[in-house]
Coordinates of C-alpha atoms in Angstrom, one line a residue:
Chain A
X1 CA 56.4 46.0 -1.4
X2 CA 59.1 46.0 -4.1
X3 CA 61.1 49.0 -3.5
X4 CA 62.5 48.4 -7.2
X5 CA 59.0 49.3 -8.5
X6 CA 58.0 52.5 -6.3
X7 CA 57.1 54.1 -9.6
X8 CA 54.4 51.2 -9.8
X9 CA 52.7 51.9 -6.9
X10 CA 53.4 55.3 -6.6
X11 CA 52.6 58.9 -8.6
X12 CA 55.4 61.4 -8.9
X13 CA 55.8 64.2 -11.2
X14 CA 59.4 64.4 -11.8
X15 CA 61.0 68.1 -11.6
X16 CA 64.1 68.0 -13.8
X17 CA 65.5 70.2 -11.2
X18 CA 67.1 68.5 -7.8
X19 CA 65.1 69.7 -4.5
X20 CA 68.0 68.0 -2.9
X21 CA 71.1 68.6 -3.4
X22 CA 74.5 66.9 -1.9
X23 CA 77.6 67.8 -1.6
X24 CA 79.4 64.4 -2.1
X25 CA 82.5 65.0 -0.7
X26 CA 80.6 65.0 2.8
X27 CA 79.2 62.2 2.5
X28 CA 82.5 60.5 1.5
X29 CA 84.0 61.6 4.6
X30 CA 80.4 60.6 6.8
X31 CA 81.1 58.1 10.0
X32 CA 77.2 57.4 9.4
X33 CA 75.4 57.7 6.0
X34 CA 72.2 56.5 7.7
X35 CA 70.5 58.5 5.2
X36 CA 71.2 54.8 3.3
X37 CA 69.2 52.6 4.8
X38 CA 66.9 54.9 6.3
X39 CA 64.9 57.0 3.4
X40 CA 62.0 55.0 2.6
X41 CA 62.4 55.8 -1.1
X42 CA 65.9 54.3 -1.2
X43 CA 67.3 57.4 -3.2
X44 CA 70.7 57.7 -1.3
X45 CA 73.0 54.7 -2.4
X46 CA 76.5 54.2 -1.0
X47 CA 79.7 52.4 -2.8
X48 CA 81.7 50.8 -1.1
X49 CA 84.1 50.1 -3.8
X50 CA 84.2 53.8 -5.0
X51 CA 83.4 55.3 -1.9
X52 CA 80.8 57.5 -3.7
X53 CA 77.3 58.7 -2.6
X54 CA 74.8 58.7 -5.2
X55 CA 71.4 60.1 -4.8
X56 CA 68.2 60.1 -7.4
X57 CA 65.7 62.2 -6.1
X58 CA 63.3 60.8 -8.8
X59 CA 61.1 58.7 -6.2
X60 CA 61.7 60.6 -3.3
X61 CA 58.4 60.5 -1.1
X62 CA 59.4 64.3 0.6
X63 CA 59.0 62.7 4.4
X64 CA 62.6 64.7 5.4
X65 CA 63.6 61.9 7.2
X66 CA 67.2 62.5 5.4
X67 CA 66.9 66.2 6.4
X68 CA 66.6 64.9 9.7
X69 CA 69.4 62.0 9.5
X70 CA 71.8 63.7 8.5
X71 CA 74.6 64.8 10.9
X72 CA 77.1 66.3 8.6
X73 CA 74.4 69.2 7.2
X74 CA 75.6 67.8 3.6
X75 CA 72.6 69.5 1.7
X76 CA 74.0 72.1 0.0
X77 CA 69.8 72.2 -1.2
X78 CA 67.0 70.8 1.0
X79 CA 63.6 72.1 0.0
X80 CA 60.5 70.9 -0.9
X81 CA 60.1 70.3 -5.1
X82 CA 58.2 73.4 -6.9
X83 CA 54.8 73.6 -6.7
X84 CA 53.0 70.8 -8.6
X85 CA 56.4 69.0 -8.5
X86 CA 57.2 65.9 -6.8
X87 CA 54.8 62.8 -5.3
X88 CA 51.1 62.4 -5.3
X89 CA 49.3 60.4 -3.3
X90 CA 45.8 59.2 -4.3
X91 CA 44.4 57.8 -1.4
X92 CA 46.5 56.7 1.3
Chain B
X1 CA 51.9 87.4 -9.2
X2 CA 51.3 90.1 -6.5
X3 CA 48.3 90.7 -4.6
X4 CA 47.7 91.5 -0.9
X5 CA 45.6 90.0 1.4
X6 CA 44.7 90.3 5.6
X7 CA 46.6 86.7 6.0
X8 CA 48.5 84.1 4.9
X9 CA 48.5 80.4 5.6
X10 CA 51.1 78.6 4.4
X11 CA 49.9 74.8 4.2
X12 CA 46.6 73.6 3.3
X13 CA 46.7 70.7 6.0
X14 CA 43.9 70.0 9.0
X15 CA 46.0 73.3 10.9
X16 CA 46.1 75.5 7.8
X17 CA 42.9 75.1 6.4
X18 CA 41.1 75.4 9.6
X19 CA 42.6 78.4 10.5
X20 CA 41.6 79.9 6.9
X21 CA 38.3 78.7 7.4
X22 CA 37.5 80.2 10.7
X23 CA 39.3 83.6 9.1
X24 CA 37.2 83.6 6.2
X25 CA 34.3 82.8 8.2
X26 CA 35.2 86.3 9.9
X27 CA 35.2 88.1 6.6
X28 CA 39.0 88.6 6.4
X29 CA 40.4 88.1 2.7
X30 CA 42.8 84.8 3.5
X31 CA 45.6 83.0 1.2
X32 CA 45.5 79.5 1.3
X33 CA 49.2 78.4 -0.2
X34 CA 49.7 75.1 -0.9
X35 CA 52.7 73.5 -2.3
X36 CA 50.8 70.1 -3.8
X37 CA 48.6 70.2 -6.8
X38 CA 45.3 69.6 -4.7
X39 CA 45.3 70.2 -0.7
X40 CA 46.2 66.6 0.9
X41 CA 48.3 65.6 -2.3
X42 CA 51.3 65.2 0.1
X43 CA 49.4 63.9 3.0
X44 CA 49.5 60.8 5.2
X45 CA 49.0 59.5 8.5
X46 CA 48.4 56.6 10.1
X47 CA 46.1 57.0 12.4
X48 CA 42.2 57.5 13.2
X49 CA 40.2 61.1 12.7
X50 CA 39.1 61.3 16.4
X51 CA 36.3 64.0 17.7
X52 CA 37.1 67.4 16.0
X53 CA 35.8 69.7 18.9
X54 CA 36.7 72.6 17.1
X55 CA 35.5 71.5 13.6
X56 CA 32.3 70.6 15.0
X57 CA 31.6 73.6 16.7
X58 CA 31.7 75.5 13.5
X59 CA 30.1 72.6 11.6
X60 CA 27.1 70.8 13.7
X61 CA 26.8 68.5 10.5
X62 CA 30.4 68.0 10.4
X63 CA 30.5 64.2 10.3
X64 CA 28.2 63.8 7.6
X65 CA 29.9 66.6 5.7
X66 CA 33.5 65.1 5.8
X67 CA 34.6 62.2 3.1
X68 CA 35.3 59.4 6.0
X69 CA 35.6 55.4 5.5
X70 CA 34.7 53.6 8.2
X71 CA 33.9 53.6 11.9
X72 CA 35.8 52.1 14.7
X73 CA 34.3 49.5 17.0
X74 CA 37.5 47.6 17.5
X75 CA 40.7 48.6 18.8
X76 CA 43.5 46.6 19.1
X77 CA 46.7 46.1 20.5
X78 CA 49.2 43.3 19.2
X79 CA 52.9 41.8 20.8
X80 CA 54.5 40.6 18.7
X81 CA 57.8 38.0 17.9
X82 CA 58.8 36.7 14.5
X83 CA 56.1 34.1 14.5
X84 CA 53.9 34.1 17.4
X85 CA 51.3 37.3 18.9
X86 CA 49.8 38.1 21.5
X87 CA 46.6 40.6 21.0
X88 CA 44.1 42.1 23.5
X89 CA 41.4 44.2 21.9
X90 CA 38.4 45.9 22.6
X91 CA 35.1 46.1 21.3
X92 CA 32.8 48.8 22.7
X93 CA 28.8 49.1 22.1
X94 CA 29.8 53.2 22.7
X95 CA 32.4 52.8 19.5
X96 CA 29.1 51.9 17.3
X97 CA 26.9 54.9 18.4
X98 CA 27.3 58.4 17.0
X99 CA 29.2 60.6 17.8
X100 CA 31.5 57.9 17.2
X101 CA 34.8 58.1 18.5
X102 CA 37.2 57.7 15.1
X103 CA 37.7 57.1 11.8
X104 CA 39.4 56.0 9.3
X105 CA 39.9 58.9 6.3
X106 CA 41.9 59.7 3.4
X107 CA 43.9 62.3 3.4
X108 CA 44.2 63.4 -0.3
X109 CA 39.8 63.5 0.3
X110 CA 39.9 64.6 4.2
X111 CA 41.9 67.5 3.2
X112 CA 41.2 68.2 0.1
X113 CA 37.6 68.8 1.1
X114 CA 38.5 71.0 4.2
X115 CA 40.2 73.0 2.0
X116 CA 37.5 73.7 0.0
X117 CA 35.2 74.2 2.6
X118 CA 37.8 77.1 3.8
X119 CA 37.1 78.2 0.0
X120 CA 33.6 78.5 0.0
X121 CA 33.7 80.6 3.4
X122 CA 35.6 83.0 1.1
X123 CA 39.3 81.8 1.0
X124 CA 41.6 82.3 -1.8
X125 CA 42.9 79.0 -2.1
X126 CA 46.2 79.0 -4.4
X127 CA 47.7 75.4 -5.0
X128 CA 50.9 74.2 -6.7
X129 CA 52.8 76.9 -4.7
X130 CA 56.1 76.1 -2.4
X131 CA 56.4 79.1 0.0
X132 CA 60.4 80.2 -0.8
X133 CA 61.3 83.4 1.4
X134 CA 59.3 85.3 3.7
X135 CA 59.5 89.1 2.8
X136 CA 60.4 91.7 5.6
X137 CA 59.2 95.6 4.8
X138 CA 60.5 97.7 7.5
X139 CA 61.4 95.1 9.6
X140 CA 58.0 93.7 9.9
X141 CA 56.2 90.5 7.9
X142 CA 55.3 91.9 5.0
X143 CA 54.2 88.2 2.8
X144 CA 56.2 85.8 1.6
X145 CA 57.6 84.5 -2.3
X146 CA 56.7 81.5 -3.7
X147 CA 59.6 79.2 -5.8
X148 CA 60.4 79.5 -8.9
X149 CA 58.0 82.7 -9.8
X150 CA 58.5 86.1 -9.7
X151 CA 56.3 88.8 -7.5
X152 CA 55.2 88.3 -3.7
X153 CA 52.4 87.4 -1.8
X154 CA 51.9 89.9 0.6
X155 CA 49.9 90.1 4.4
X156 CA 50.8 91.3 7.6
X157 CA 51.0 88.1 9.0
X158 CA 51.5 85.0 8.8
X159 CA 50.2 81.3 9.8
X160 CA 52.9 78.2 9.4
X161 CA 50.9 75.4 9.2
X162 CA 53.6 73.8 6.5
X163 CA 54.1 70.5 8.2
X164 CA 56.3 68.6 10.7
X165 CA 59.4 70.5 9.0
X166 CA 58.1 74.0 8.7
X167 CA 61.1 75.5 6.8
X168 CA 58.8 79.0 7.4
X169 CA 58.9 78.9 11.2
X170 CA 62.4 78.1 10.7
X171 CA 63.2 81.5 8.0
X172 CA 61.3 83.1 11.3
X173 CA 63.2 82.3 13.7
X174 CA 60.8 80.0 15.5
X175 CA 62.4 76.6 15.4
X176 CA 65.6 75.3 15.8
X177 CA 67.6 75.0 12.5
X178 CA 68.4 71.7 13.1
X179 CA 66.0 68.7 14.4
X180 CA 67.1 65.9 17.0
X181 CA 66.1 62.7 15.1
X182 CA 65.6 61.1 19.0
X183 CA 62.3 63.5 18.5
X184 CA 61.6 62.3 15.1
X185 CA 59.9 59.3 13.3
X186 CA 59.2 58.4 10.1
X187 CA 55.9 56.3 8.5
X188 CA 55.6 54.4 6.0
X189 CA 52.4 52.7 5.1
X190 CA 51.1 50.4 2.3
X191 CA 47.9 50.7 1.4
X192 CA 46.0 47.4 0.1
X193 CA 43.2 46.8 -2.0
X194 CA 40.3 44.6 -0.9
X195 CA 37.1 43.7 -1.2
X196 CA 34.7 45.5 1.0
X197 CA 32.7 42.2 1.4
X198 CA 36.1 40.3 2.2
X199 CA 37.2 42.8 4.9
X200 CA 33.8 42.7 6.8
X201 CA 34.0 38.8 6.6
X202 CA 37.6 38.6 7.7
X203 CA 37.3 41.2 10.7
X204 CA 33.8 40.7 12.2
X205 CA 32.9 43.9 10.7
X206 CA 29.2 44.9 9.6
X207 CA 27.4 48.1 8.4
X208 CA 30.3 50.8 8.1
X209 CA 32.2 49.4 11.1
X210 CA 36.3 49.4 10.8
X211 CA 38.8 47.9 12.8
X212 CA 42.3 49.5 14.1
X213 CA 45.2 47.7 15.4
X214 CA 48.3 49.0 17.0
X215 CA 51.7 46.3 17.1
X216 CA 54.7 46.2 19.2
X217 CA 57.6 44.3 18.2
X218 CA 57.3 43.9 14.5
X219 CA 60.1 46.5 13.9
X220 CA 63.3 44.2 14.6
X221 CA 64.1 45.8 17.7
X222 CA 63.8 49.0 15.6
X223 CA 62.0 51.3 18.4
X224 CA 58.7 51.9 16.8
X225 CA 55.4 50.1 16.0
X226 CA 53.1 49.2 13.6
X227 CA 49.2 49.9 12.5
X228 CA 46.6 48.9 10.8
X229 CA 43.4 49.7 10.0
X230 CA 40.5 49.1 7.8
X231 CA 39.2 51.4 5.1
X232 CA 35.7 50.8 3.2
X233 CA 37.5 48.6 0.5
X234 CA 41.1 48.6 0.9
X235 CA 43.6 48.2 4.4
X236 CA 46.3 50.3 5.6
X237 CA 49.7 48.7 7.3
X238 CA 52.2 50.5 8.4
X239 CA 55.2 50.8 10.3
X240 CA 56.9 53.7 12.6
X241 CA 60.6 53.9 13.6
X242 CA 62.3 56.4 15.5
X243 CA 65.2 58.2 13.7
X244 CA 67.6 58.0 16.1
X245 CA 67.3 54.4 16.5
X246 CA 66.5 53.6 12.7
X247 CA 69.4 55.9 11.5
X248 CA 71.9 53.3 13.5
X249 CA 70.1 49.8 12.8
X250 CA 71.5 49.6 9.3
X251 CA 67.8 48.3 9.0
X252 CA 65.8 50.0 5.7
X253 CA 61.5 50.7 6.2
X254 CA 60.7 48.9 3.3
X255 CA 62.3 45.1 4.2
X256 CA 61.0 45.9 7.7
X257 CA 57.4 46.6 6.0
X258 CA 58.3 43.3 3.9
X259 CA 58.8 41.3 6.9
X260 CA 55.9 43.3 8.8
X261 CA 53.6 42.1 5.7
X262 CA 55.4 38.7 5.5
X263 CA 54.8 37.6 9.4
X264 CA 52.4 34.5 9.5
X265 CA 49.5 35.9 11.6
X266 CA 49.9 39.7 9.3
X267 CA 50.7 37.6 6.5
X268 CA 46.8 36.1 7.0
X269 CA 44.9 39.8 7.7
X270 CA 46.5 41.3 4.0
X271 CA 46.4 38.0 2.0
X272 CA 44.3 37.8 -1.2
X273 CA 45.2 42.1 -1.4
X274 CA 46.9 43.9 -4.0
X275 CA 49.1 46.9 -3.0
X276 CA 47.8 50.0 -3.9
X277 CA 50.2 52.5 -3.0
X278 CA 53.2 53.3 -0.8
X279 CA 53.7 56.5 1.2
X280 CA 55.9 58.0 3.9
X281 CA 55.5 60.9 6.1
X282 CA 57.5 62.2 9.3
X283 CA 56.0 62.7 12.6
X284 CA 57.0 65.0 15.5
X285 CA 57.8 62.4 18.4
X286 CA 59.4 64.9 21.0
X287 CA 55.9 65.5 22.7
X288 CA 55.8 68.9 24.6
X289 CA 59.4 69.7 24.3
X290 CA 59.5 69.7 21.1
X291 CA 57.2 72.6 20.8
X292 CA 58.8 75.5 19.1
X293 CA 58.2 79.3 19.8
X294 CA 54.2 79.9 18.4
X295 CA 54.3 83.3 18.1
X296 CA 56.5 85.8 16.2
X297 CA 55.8 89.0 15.3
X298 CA 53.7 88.9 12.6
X299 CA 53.2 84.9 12.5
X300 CA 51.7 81.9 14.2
X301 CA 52.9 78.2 13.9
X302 CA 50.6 75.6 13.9
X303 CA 49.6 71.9 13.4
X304 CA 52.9 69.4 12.9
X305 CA 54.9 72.6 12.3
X306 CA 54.1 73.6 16.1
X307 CA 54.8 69.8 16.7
X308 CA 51.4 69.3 17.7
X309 CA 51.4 65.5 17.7
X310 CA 50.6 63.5 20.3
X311 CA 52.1 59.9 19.4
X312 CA 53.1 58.2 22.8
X313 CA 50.2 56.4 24.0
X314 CA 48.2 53.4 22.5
X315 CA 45.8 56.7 20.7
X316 CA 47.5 58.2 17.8
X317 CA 46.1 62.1 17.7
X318 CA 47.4 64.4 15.0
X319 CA 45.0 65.8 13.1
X320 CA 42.5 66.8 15.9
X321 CA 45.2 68.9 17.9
X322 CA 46.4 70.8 14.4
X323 CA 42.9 71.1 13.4
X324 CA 42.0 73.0 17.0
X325 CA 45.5 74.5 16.6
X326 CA 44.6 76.2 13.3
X327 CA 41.3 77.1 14.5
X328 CA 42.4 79.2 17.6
X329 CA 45.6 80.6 15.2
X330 CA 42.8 81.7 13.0
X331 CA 40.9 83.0 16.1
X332 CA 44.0 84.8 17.2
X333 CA 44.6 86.5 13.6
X334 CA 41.0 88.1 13.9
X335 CA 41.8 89.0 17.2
X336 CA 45.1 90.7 16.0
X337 CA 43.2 92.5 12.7
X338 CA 40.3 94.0 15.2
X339 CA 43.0 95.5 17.4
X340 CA 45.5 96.9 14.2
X341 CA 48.5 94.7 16.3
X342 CA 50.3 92.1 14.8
X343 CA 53.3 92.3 16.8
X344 CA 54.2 89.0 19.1
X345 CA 52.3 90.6 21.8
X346 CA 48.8 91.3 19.4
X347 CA 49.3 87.5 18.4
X348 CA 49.6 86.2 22.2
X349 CA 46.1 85.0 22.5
X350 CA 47.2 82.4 20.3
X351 CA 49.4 80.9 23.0
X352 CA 47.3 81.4 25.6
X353 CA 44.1 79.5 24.4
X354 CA 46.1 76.7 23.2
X355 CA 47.3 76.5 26.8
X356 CA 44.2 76.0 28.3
X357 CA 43.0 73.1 25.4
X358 CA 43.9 69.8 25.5
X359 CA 46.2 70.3 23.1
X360 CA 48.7 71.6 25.3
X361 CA 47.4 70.4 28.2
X362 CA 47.6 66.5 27.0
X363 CA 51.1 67.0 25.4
X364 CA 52.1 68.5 29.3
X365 CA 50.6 65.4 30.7
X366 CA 52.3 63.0 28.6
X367 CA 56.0 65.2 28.7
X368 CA 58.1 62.3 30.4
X369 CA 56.3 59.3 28.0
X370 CA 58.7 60.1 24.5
X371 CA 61.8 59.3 27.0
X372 CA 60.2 56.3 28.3
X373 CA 59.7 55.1 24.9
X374 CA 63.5 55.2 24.2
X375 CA 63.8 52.2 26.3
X376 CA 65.4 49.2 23.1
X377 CA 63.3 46.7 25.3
X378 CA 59.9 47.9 24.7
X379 CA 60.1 46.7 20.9
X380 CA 61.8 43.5 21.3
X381 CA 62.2 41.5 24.6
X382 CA 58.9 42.5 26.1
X383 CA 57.0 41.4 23.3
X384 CA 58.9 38.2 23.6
X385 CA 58.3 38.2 27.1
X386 CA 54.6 38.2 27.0
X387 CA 54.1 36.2 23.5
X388 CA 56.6 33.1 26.0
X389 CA 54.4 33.7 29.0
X390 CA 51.0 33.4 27.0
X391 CA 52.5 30.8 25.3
X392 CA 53.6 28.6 28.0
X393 CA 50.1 29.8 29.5
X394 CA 48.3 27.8 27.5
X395 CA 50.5 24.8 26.3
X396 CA 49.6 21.4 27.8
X397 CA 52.2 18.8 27.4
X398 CA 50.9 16.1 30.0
X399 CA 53.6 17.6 32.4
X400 CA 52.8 18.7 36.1
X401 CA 52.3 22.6 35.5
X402 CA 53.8 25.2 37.4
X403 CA 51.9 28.5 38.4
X404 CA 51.6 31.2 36.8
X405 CA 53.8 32.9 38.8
X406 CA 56.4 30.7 38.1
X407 CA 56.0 30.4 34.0
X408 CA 56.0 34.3 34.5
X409 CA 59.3 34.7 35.9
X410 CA 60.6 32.0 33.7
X411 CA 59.9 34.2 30.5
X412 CA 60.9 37.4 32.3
X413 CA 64.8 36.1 33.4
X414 CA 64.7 34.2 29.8
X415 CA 63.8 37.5 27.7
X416 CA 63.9 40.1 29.4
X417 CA 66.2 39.8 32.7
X418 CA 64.6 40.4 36.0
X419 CA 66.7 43.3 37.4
X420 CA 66.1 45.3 34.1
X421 CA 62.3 44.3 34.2
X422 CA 62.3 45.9 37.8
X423 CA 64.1 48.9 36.5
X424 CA 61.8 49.5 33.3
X425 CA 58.3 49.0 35.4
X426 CA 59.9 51.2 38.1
X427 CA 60.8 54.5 35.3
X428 CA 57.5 53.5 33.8
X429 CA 55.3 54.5 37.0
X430 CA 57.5 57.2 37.2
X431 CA 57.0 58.8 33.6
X432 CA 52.9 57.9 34.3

């Protein structure tokens, strides 16, 4: 399991529109970020050299598990995509 | 969009479209509202359809109705180090004779199909719809808005079955605003394509008959687990890890499904498969206190949204507790339209029938197991300990042996530490 090639394996229908949304300058000043290493889509990426949160919610597999991570309430936006929006799993 | 019906269900999962099956069943005009473009689009588990008392009562021909894979005969249980396992599993003549006792399914089919079996008993089934607000007239429930459109829903009440994060029972009032990851976990799951023929040949299997496996230890002293389990023509791994502990271990799912699907003896079950698809999906941990208020006025929660998940024990159950769940909500609903009272107090039979099912009865019993299970040990030394012990069990060097007591201890003090073993069996009979 590549996590570089989610979009391989997996169907989305990308919203152009952000279910999530951050306010960085929490995350900037977070003691945690296990949102990083813990989203099974990888969408949250932290620099260390810029101390900057990025986050793509392109690939995001809507489990909440950032939702449920986060300690700092950074989501200025947490919602599920519209309707029709988002992943789609075939079979699983 | 605006029309008014006798009830809403928000969520066309197991809970949500068994409750607007047994209402349309009853002849009241239900909404069906689900967020994915098909009912089961956003759906995974990993685990077994066991008996559906419920959905069996209302359809005696429910297991030949219902889009399953296969059967299980054989249940497993794996401990397991970096290289070595331990496994005990069993195989039951009763597992291979209808009723049989689970299944594997689908989701995207499983649900997809009970939602349109709610349909044809008369539901309104209305798909590609996110629930945004729910709308208050007077004070009282009144419907709710869906994202991004204009216009309202509208019903005097309410049924949350919208999953383990139910943002509606939150908008109520129901559930905390904030969750405790210690009562949380996530799954993720591969799912990989084989060869029907291969997987009968590789797991002993004949006819329709699957296999299920539960591991311990294959999380990196993550606390969590792993599964698999066999599908007609394709095989589902997958791991589990407990926020609170996989929110601190620096440690991502996908290299610990990597090195899950990378260990020798796992490495063996999947080779010669091609992965399919990838999926992840939350599941409410906390067991019995994590159960939020179930009744409002004017709404019901149900299935993962009432966190109706009973994940502690070597059985997986889920969608059998938020099917039964959704029935009796739907029971309660009719109950509620007979008597003109939607209040909290017209909705209360909800409560108390779920009280005397084993869906609140088993997540009573098993209240003091999610602690237990907090125990760091569980997912690392012990399965050291017992993979050493069989280990040393069975080695033959041309050296005078020692009992088995004796190799025992050895791999207890060497992996585990024989005061904390005493401590952890002691707070284990305790929880049991």
């Amino acid at each position: 399991m590549n996590i570089d090639e989610i979009f391989d394996n997996t169907s989305f229908t990308v919203d152009r529109e952000a279910h999530i949304v951050l306010n960085y300058e929490i995350c900037t000043g977070c003691d945690n970020r296990g949102c990083v290493n813990s989203c099974p889509a990888r969408c949250y990426t932290w620099s260390q050299e810029e101390q900057k949160m990025t986050f793509v919610h392109d690939g995001c597999l809507e489990c909440g598990t950032c939702y449920v991570v986060c300690h700092k309430n950074a989501f200025t936006r947490w919602r599920y995509p519209r309707g029709g929006f988002g992943v789609a799993y075939r079979m699983t | 969009m605006s029309k008014t019906y006798q009830a809403i269900v928000i969520g066309a999962g197991p809970a949500g479209s068994s409750a607007a099956l047994t209402m349309a069943r009853a002849g009241l005009d239900v909404a069906l509202v689900e967020r994915g473009s098909f009912p089961g689009e956003k759906n995974m588990f990993g685990g077994l359809l066991h008996r559906m008392p419920s959905l069996e009562k209302i359809f005696p021909d429910f297991w030949e109705r219902a889009p399953l894979e296969r059967h299980i005969i054989k249940k497993g249980v794996t401990f397991m180090t970096g290289d070595s396992s331990f496994s005990t599993t069993i195989e039951a003549g009763s597992f291979d004779k209808p009723p049989y006792n689970g299944y594997t399914v689908f989701r995207p089919r499983f649900d997809r199909w009970l939602a349109e079996e709610a349909v044809a008993a008369g539901a309104t089934l209305i798909t590609r719809s996110t629930v945004d607000e729910i709308v208050l007239k007077n004070g009282k429930i009144a419907g709710v808005t869906i994202l991004g459109r204009s216009g309202q829903i509208s019903a005097p009440v309410l049924v949350a079955a919208d999953g383990v994060l139910s943002f509606t029972a939150q908008k109520a009032g129901l559930r905390k605003p904030t969750f405790d990851p210690a009562q949380m976990a996530v799954g993720v799951k591969a799912l990989i394509d084989m060869p029907r023929e291969m997987i009968d040949e590789r797991f002993g299997l004949v006819r329709d008959q699957g296999f299920a496996n539960e591991f311990v230890g294959c999380t990196e002293g993550v606390r969590g687990g792993g599964c698999f389990y066999t599908n007609y023509d394709s095989l589902s791994l997958g791991l589990v890890f407990h926020l609170a502990s996989l929110r601190t271990s620096g440690k991502t799912p996908y290299d610990l499904l990597n090195a899950f699907m990378e260990q020798p003896q796992v490495a063996k079950m999947i080779s010669g498969g091609r992965l399919l698809e990838y999926s992840a999906h939350l599941i409410p941990e906390g067991g019995y206190d994590m159960i939020p208020e179930l009744v409002g006025d004017g709404i019901i929660v149900a299935g993962d949204a009432a966190a109706f998940c009973n994940a502690t024990g070597l059985n997986l159950e889920g969608i059998n507790l938020a099917s039964h769940s959704g029935v009796v909500a739907g029971e309660a609903v009719i109950a509620a339209h007979r008597a003109g009272d939607f209040s909290k107090q017209g909705l209360t039979a909800y409560k108390k029938l779920l009280e005397e099912s084993f869906v609140i009865k088993d997540l009573k019993q098993a209240r003091n197991a999610p602690h237990m299970l907090h125990n760091n040990r569980i997912y690392h030394e012990y399965p050291e300990m017992m993979c050493d012990f069989m280990e040393n069990i069975y080695k033959i060097e041309g050296l005078p042996k020692q009992n088995v007591t004796s190799l025992f201890l050895k791999s207890a003090r060497e992996k585990v530490g024989l005061g904390k073993l005493l401590a952890d069996g002691f707070s284990a009979w305790r929880a049991l």
